[in-house]
Amino acid sequence: MHTEELLQFVISIAEEFKAVDLKTLHITEKCSFTDYFVIMTGTSTTHIQSIAEEITLRCKKAGHRPTDVEGMSKGEWTLIDFGDVVVHIFSAEKREFYNLEEIWKQIEAPDLDRELAVGQQVAER
């Protein structure tokens, strides 16, 4: 399953399980460890756990195992890491507190041309 297919698959499961305020952040240019964050809110601990379990189970069945799952038992913030797609399922309180959308919006993409030029200047010395 390609990255965009996995992304759509995760989104469809989240929508089916009535995740609230679903957002996708395309952060390829800002981040080296993933391409997308999928951020959503669950309405209760049970709801958060149900969404997380279903995403994990269905993705495994589709041949895409997460490399890591964190926070499943607490049900306040569950993170499911598929490499190119990282899923965050929050309680309303934790989502507001961590505010990932705003943090990632403020991070500027690295200027790779500038970094390469600086690196080349250093190497020439």
Short mmCIF file of C-alpha atoms in Angstrom, two decimals, residues 2 10 29 47 55 64 83-85 89 114-115:
data_model
loop_
_atom_site.label_atom_id
_atom_site.label_comp_id
_atom_site.label_asym_id
_atom_site.label_seq_id
_atom_site.Cartn_x
_atom_site.Cartn_y
_atom_site.Cartn_z
CA HIS A 2 1.50 3.35 -1.05
CA VAL A 10 -6.79 5.56 7.70
CA GLU A 29 8.95 19.45 3.56
CA HIS A 47 -14.12 6.06 21.56
CA ILE A 55 -7.14 1.52 12.50
CA HIS A 64 0.66 -2.44 6.84
CA GLY A 83 6.33 5.46 9.09
CA ASP A 84 5.10 7.75 6.30
CA VAL A 85 1.78 8.28 8.09
CA ILE A 89 -6.07 10.35 18.26
CA ARG A 114 21.00 27.23 1.57
CA GLU A 115 22.09 24.34 3.80
#
